[in-house]
Coordinates of C-alpha atoms in Angstrom, one line a residue:
M133 CA 27.1 -6.4 6.9
N134 CA 26.6 -9.5 4.4
P135 CA 30.4 -10.6 4.0
R136 CA 29.6 -12.5 0.8
R137 CA 27.6 -8.7 -0.9
T138 CA 31.4 -6.9 0.3
L139 CA 33.2 -9.4 -1.4
V140 CA 30.8 -9.0 -4.6
G141 CA 31.3 -5.2 -4.4
L142 CA 35.0 -4.8 -4.3
S143 CA 34.8 -8.3 -6.5
L144 CA 33.3 -5.2 -9.2
C145 CA 35.7 -2.5 -8.6
S146 CA 38.9 -4.4 -8.8
L147 CA 37.9 -5.5 -12.2
L148 CA 36.1 -1.3 -13.0
L149 CA 39.6 -0.7 -12.6
A150 CA 37.6 2.1 -9.8
G151 CA 38.3 3.7 -6.8
C152 CA 35.4 2.5 -4.3
A153 CA 35.7 -0.1 -2.0
G154 CA 32.7 -1.5 -1.5
V155 CA 30.2 -1.5 2.2
S156 CA 32.5 -2.2 4.4
T157 CA 31.5 -2.1 8.4
S158 CA 33.5 0.8 10.2
S159 CA 33.4 1.8 13.6
G160 CA 31.7 4.5 14.1
K161 CA 30.8 7.3 16.9
G162 CA 31.1 6.2 20.9
G163 CA 33.1 3.0 19.3
V164 CA 30.5 1.0 17.8
K165 CA 30.2 -1.4 14.8
V166 CA 28.2 -0.3 12.1
D167 CA 27.5 -0.7 8.2
A168 CA 25.0 0.2 6.4
G169 CA 22.6 3.0 7.2
V170 CA 24.0 4.1 10.2
T171 CA 25.7 7.6 10.6
D172 CA 27.4 9.5 13.3
D173 CA 24.1 11.0 13.3
E174 CA 20.9 8.8 11.9
I175 CA 20.3 4.5 11.7
K176 CA 17.9 4.6 8.9
I177 CA 15.3 2.1 8.5
G178 CA 13.5 0.8 6.1
L179 CA 9.5 0.8 5.3
L180 CA 8.9 -0.5 2.5
N181 CA 4.4 -0.9 2.4
G182 CA 2.4 -0.9 -0.5
Y183 CA 1.0 2.9 0.1
T184 CA -0.8 2.8 -3.4
G185 CA -2.9 0.3 -4.3
P186 CA -5.4 -1.9 -2.7
V187 CA -3.8 -1.6 1.1
A188 CA -2.6 1.6 1.3
A189 CA -5.0 3.4 3.4
G190 CA -3.0 0.1 5.5
A191 CA -0.3 0.9 4.8
I192 CA -0.8 4.6 5.1
A193 CA -2.1 4.3 9.0
G194 CA 0.8 2.0 9.8
A195 CA 3.1 3.7 8.5
A196 CA 2.1 6.7 9.7
G197 CA 1.8 5.1 13.8
F198 CA 5.6 3.8 13.1
D199 CA 7.0 7.2 12.1
A200 CA 5.3 8.6 15.7
R201 CA 6.4 6.0 17.5
L202 CA 10.3 6.6 15.7
A203 CA 9.8 10.7 17.4
K204 CA 8.9 9.4 21.0
A205 CA 12.5 8.0 20.5
N206 CA 14.1 10.9 19.2
A207 CA 13.0 13.5 21.3
E208 CA 14.1 10.7 24.1
G209 CA 17.4 11.3 22.4
G210 CA 17.3 8.4 20.0
V211 CA 19.3 5.2 20.0
C212 CA 22.7 5.7 20.3
D213 CA 22.7 9.4 20.2
R214 CA 21.7 8.9 17.0
D215 CA 18.1 10.3 15.3
L216 CA 15.7 6.9 13.8
V217 CA 15.1 7.8 10.3
S218 CA 12.3 6.1 8.5
V219 CA 12.7 5.4 4.6
R220 CA 9.6 4.7 2.8
A221 CA 9.3 3.0 -0.6
D222 CA 6.6 2.2 -2.5
T223 CA 6.1 -1.5 -2.5
K224 CA 2.6 -1.1 -4.6
Y225 CA 1.6 -4.3 -2.8
D226 CA 3.1 -5.8 -5.9
P227 CA 6.0 -8.6 -5.0
A228 CA 7.5 -7.8 -8.7
V229 CA 8.1 -4.1 -7.4
A230 CA 8.7 -5.0 -4.2
V231 CA 12.3 -6.9 -5.1
Q232 CA 13.1 -3.4 -7.0
A233 CA 12.0 -1.8 -3.7
Y234 CA 14.2 -4.1 -1.3
R235 CA 17.3 -4.4 -3.7
A236 CA 17.0 -0.2 -4.2
N237 CA 17.2 0.5 -0.5
V238 CA 19.4 -2.7 0.8
D239 CA 22.8 -1.1 1.1
D240 CA 21.2 2.4 2.9
I241 CA 19.3 0.2 5.2
A242 CA 20.1 -0.6 8.9
M243 CA 16.7 -3.3 8.9
I244 CA 13.5 -3.1 8.0
G245 CA 11.0 -2.6 9.8
Q246 CA 8.4 -3.4 8.0
L247 CA 7.9 -5.7 4.9
L248 CA 4.6 -5.4 3.7
G249 CA 2.6 -8.7 2.4
A250 CA 3.1 -12.7 3.1
T251 CA 3.3 -13.4 -0.9
T252 CA 5.5 -11.0 -0.8
I253 CA 8.2 -12.0 2.2
F254 CA 8.0 -15.0 0.6
G255 CA 9.6 -13.9 -2.1
L256 CA 12.3 -11.2 -0.8
S257 CA 13.8 -14.3 1.9
K258 CA 16.4 -15.5 0.1
Q259 CA 17.2 -12.5 -0.9
I260 CA 17.0 -11.1 3.2
A261 CA 18.6 -14.4 4.4
R262 CA 21.8 -13.6 1.5
D263 CA 22.1 -10.0 3.3
D264 CA 21.6 -11.1 6.4
I265 CA 19.0 -7.9 7.3
A266 CA 16.6 -8.3 10.1
T267 CA 13.3 -7.5 8.8
L268 CA 9.7 -6.6 10.8
A269 CA 6.9 -8.6 8.7
A270 CA 4.2 -6.6 8.1
T271 CA 1.9 -9.2 7.8
S272 CA 0.4 -12.3 10.6
A273 CA 0.6 -15.3 8.7
A274 CA 2.9 -18.0 10.7
S275 CA 4.3 -19.1 7.2
V276 CA 7.0 -16.4 7.9
I277 CA 8.2 -17.2 10.9
P278 CA 10.6 -19.4 10.4
L279 CA 11.8 -17.7 7.5
E280 CA 15.7 -16.9 8.2
D281 CA 15.7 -12.8 10.1
V282 CA 11.9 -12.3 10.1
Y283 CA 10.2 -11.6 12.3
L284 CA 6.7 -10.9 13.5
F285 CA 5.1 -8.1 15.4
T286 CA 2.0 -9.4 16.4
T287 CA 0.2 -12.5 17.2
P288 CA -0.1 -15.0 14.2
F289 CA -3.0 -15.4 12.1
P290 CA -3.9 -19.0 13.2
M291 CA -3.8 -17.8 16.5
Y292 CA -6.3 -15.4 15.1
V293 CA -8.6 -17.6 13.6
I294 CA -8.1 -20.6 16.6
N295 CA -9.4 -18.5 19.4
G296 CA -12.1 -16.8 17.4
L297 CA -13.7 -19.7 16.0
T298 CA -13.4 -20.4 19.8
W299 CA -15.2 -17.5 20.6
A300 CA -17.3 -17.2 18.5
Q301 CA -19.1 -21.5 18.6
Q302 CA -19.4 -20.1 22.7
E303 CA -21.2 -16.5 21.4
F304 CA -23.5 -18.3 18.9
G305 CA -23.7 -21.9 18.5
E306 CA -26.6 -23.2 19.6
S307 CA -25.6 -26.4 21.9
G308 CA -22.7 -25.9 21.6
N309 CA -22.8 -26.3 17.6
L310 CA -21.5 -24.0 15.2
K311 CA -21.5 -24.3 11.8
V312 CA -19.0 -22.0 10.2
G313 CA -17.8 -21.2 6.0
V314 CA -14.9 -19.4 5.4
I315 CA -14.3 -17.1 1.8
Y316 CA -10.4 -16.8 2.1
Q317 CA -8.0 -15.3 -0.7
D318 CA -6.6 -17.0 -2.8
D319 CA -3.0 -16.6 -2.2
D320 CA 0.2 -17.6 1.3
F321 CA -2.7 -15.5 3.5
G322 CA -6.3 -16.9 3.0
E323 CA -4.4 -20.2 2.9
E324 CA -2.7 -20.2 5.9
G325 CA -6.8 -19.1 7.5
L326 CA -8.6 -21.5 6.3
R327 CA -5.4 -24.3 7.7
A328 CA -6.6 -22.9 10.4
A329 CA -10.7 -22.3 10.9
K330 CA -10.2 -26.3 9.8
Y331 CA -7.4 -27.2 12.4
A332 CA -10.2 -25.7 15.0
A333 CA -12.6 -27.5 13.6
E334 CA -10.4 -30.9 13.5
H335 CA -9.6 -30.0 17.4
T336 CA -13.0 -28.9 19.0
D337 CA -16.3 -30.5 19.4
G338 CA -19.4 -28.9 17.5
I339 CA -17.1 -26.4 15.7
D340 CA -18.4 -27.1 11.5
I341 CA -16.5 -26.1 8.2
A342 CA -19.0 -26.7 6.4
A343 CA -18.9 -24.4 3.2
E344 CA -15.9 -22.9 1.4
A345 CA -14.7 -20.2 -1.1
S346 CA -11.4 -18.5 -2.1
Y347 CA -11.6 -15.0 -4.4
D348 CA -9.1 -13.9 -6.3
P349 CA -7.2 -10.3 -4.6
T350 CA -8.4 -8.3 -7.8
T351 CA -12.6 -10.0 -7.5
E352 CA -14.8 -7.1 -7.0
D353 CA -17.9 -9.6 -7.2
F354 CA -18.4 -12.2 -4.2
T355 CA -21.9 -13.0 -5.8
A356 CA -20.2 -16.6 -5.8
Q357 CA -18.2 -16.6 -2.6
V358 CA -21.6 -15.7 -0.8
L359 CA -24.0 -18.0 -2.5
A360 CA -22.2 -20.4 -1.5
M361 CA -22.3 -19.8 2.1
K362 CA -26.1 -19.3 2.2
K363 CA -26.5 -23.0 0.3
A364 CA -24.9 -23.7 3.0
G365 CA -26.9 -22.6 5.7
V366 CA -23.9 -20.9 7.8
D367 CA -24.1 -19.6 10.9
M368 CA -21.4 -17.6 10.9
V369 CA -18.8 -16.5 8.3
W370 CA -15.3 -16.0 8.7
V371 CA -13.9 -13.2 6.2
H372 CA -9.3 -13.7 6.0
G373 CA -8.8 -11.0 3.7
I374 CA -7.7 -7.5 3.0
A375 CA -10.2 -4.8 4.5
S376 CA -10.4 -3.3 0.7
K377 CA -12.4 -7.2 0.3
T378 CA -15.2 -7.2 3.5
G379 CA -17.7 -4.5 1.9
P380 CA -18.2 -5.8 -1.3
I381 CA -18.6 -9.4 0.4
L382 CA -20.5 -8.0 3.0
S383 CA -22.9 -5.5 0.9
Q384 CA -22.9 -9.1 -2.1
A385 CA -24.7 -11.1 1.7
S386 CA -27.0 -7.9 2.2
Q387 CA -28.2 -7.7 -1.4
L388 CA -29.2 -11.6 -1.3
N389 CA -30.6 -11.7 2.0
F390 CA -28.1 -13.5 3.9
D391 CA -27.6 -12.2 6.9
P392 CA -24.9 -14.6 9.5
Q393 CA -22.3 -13.4 11.9
W394 CA -19.5 -12.3 10.5
M395 CA -15.5 -12.2 11.9
T396 CA -12.9 -11.7 10.5
V397 CA -8.9 -9.7 10.7
D398 CA -7.6 -6.7 11.4
S399 CA -6.1 -6.5 8.0
G400 CA -9.9 -7.0 6.6
Y401 CA -11.1 -3.6 8.7
D402 CA -10.2 -0.3 8.9
T403 CA -12.7 2.9 10.1
T404 CA -12.8 3.4 6.1
L405 CA -15.4 1.2 6.0
A406 CA -17.7 2.0 8.5
P407 CA -19.5 5.7 6.4
Q408 CA -20.2 2.5 3.3
L409 CA -21.2 -0.1 5.2
G410 CA -23.6 1.5 7.9
N411 CA -25.6 -0.9 10.1
L412 CA -24.1 -4.5 7.8
L413 CA -21.1 -4.0 10.1
D414 CA -23.5 -4.6 13.3
R415 CA -23.3 -8.2 12.8
L416 CA -19.0 -8.0 12.3
H417 CA -16.4 -8.8 14.8
V418 CA -12.7 -8.0 14.0
V419 CA -10.3 -10.2 15.8
T420 CA -7.5 -8.4 16.9
S421 CA -3.9 -8.6 18.3
S422 CA -3.7 -5.0 19.9
V423 CA -5.5 -2.5 21.4
P424 CA -8.0 0.1 18.9
Y425 CA -6.2 3.0 18.9
S426 CA -9.4 5.0 20.6
E427 CA -9.3 3.4 24.4
D428 CA -8.0 4.8 26.9
V429 CA -5.3 2.6 28.0
P430 CA -1.8 4.6 29.2
A431 CA 0.2 4.8 26.3
M432 CA -2.4 5.8 23.7
D433 CA -1.4 9.6 24.5
E434 CA 1.6 9.4 23.8
V435 CA 0.1 7.4 20.4
T436 CA -2.3 9.9 19.6
K437 CA 0.1 13.0 20.1
Y438 CA 3.2 11.5 18.1
V439 CA 1.1 11.0 15.5
E440 CA -0.7 13.7 15.5
E441 CA 2.7 15.0 15.5
V442 CA 4.1 13.2 12.5
A443 CA 1.1 13.1 10.9
P444 CA -1.6 15.1 11.4
G445 CA -5.4 14.5 10.6
T446 CA -4.6 10.6 11.1
K447 CA -7.7 8.4 10.7
P448 CA -8.0 6.1 13.8
D449 CA -7.3 3.5 12.4
Q450 CA -6.1 0.7 14.2
L451 CA -3.4 -0.3 12.0
V452 CA -2.1 3.3 13.1
V453 CA -1.6 0.7 15.9
T454 CA -0.7 -1.8 15.5
G455 CA 2.4 0.8 13.6
W456 CA 3.3 2.2 16.4
I457 CA 3.9 -1.7 17.9
D458 CA 5.8 -2.3 15.4
A459 CA 8.5 0.5 15.5
S460 CA 8.7 -0.1 18.9
V461 CA 9.9 -3.3 17.7
A462 CA 12.5 -2.2 15.7
V463 CA 13.4 0.8 18.5
A464 CA 14.2 -2.3 21.3
A465 CA 16.4 -4.5 18.9
L466 CA 18.3 -1.7 18.2
E467 CA 18.5 -0.4 21.9
R468 CA 20.0 -4.2 22.0
A469 CA 22.2 -3.5 19.7
C470 CA 23.4 -0.3 20.5
E471 CA 24.7 -1.9 23.6
K472 CA 26.3 -4.0 22.3
K473 CA 28.2 -1.3 19.9
D474 CA 27.0 -3.6 17.8
L475 CA 24.7 -1.5 14.6
T476 CA 25.9 -3.7 11.5
Q477 CA 22.8 -5.8 9.8
K478 CA 24.3 -8.5 11.3
G479 CA 24.8 -7.3 14.6
I480 CA 21.1 -5.9 14.9
V481 CA 19.3 -9.6 13.8
D482 CA 21.3 -11.2 17.0
A483 CA 20.3 -8.6 19.4
M484 CA 16.8 -9.3 18.3
E485 CA 17.5 -13.6 19.7
G486 CA 15.4 -13.1 23.4
L487 CA 14.9 -10.1 23.2
E488 CA 11.0 -8.9 25.3
I489 CA 8.7 -6.2 24.8
S490 CA 6.1 -4.4 26.3
T491 CA 4.1 -2.2 24.4
D492 CA 2.2 -0.5 27.7
G493 CA -0.9 -2.4 26.3
L494 CA -1.5 -2.0 23.5
S495 CA -0.9 -5.9 23.4
P496 CA -0.2 -8.2 25.1
D497 CA 3.7 -8.1 25.5
L498 CA 6.1 -9.4 23.5
S499 CA 9.0 -11.4 23.2
Y500 CA 10.9 -13.5 20.5
G501 CA 13.3 -17.2 21.2
S502 CA 16.3 -18.7 19.8
N503 CA 17.0 -17.7 15.8
D504 CA 17.0 -21.0 15.7
D505 CA 14.1 -21.5 16.6
A506 CA 10.7 -21.1 15.4
D507 CA 8.0 -21.4 17.3
S508 CA 9.7 -20.4 20.2
R509 CA 9.9 -16.7 18.0
I510 CA 6.1 -16.9 18.3
P511 CA 6.0 -13.5 19.8
S512 CA 2.4 -13.9 21.1
R513 CA -0.9 -16.8 21.2
E514 CA -3.4 -13.4 22.1
T515 CA -5.9 -12.2 21.1
R516 CA -9.0 -9.7 21.7
I517 CA -12.5 -10.0 20.4
N518 CA -14.6 -5.9 19.2
K519 CA -17.3 -5.0 18.2
V520 CA -17.8 -2.2 15.4
D521 CA -18.9 1.4 16.6
V522 CA -20.8 1.9 13.7
D523 CA -20.7 5.7 14.0
A524 CA -17.5 6.1 14.5
G525 CA -16.1 2.9 12.8
V526 CA -13.8 2.5 15.6
L527 CA -13.5 -0.9 16.9
V528 CA -15.0 -1.2 20.5
P529 CA -13.3 -4.4 22.8
V530 CA -15.3 -7.3 23.9
T531 CA -13.4 -9.5 25.1
E532 CA -10.2 -8.8 27.4
F533 CA -6.9 -10.3 25.8
G534 CA -5.9 -14.1 26.0
S535 CA -5.9 -17.7 24.1
T536 CA -7.1 -20.8 23.7
P537 CA -5.3 -23.9 25.4
L538 CA -6.3 -25.3 21.8
A539 CA -4.0 -22.2 20.1
D540 CA -1.3 -22.4 23.4
E541 CA -0.6 -26.4 21.9
W542 CA -0.5 -25.2 18.5
S543 CA 2.6 -25.5 16.5
L544 CA 4.3 -24.1 13.5
S545 CA 4.5 -28.0 12.0
D546 CA 0.6 -27.4 12.2
D547 CA 0.2 -25.0 9.9
E548 CA 2.4 -26.8 6.8
G549 CA -0.1 -26.9 3.8

């Protein structure tokens, strides 16, 4: 627990002449230092997600995957002889609501296992740093990596774009030339995707960003954006947004007889789009940093087993796997903190430094360098390309995991907008 917060609590108690002593560090079971969210029986992990609102389907899927991984850890004895328990708080994908959820829960959790949305994370970054609480960012936005105590558990979005456009140039470009349009959400998340596309074009002969169009997260009519792409005559459109907007964009393009190739990030697709769009998905490719839910890899049997245990009937969504990977990082950090006999919020932050995680084939292995060196905390630079099985709605891989030389060279300074 941050000493400043404890001192403030003590000062208030003194002023009020009350009998409270503030939240303080103590020695728990096994001689392990503990503070917020840790008892002799439990370790509480906060999941601050948009369980209602525009990203509800993905948030629910991600939380199901997270809880499934905790169930596996608990079945194996927990961490430090304590059960891992998630504490859910609905942010409604609204930064103002997220602030309220954070304040209501930060003194009762050991770490934040999911904090959804780059805009929300930036809005809370000063409080996270002040409280010194390890926060796993439920986003792939590279721009949050330099923030103190904030960690990605996926390959950052610029790698998606750079690796994806390089692959698309080879697959769809004529004589090595690819004319690209970018439709992006008008916020930090979307603008990062646009910058990465421009970076790829600036450093790659034959890739041309011929059109760009933004949209507000509340937009429902995408006529203007699609017409901008059609007028520019692009070969492929990169959509950098959330899944609830991908459907209307592709539907509007069909109505306007515009039929390019399409690419998006994993947060731009979920299985619920398949019944709505049908064959319109034939020309969509999705870049991910984890395997599809339906893929036969060694760990997937455990994923499906524990997901069915904690969230029966969960659809085979990509973000279920992402949630499992997220929780794998949380579990590894807590196990390392336990080894150091320090399960305080600050102790868990220290445990993140130099942490390495194998996800048993669910994603590339993840690694974290120095807490003081942001580029060393890029957990992975690898992605894969997937197509959509229209009948089942699931993603089917068309490439292996890998990164391009341009992605390997990229640094966070290249994302400065």
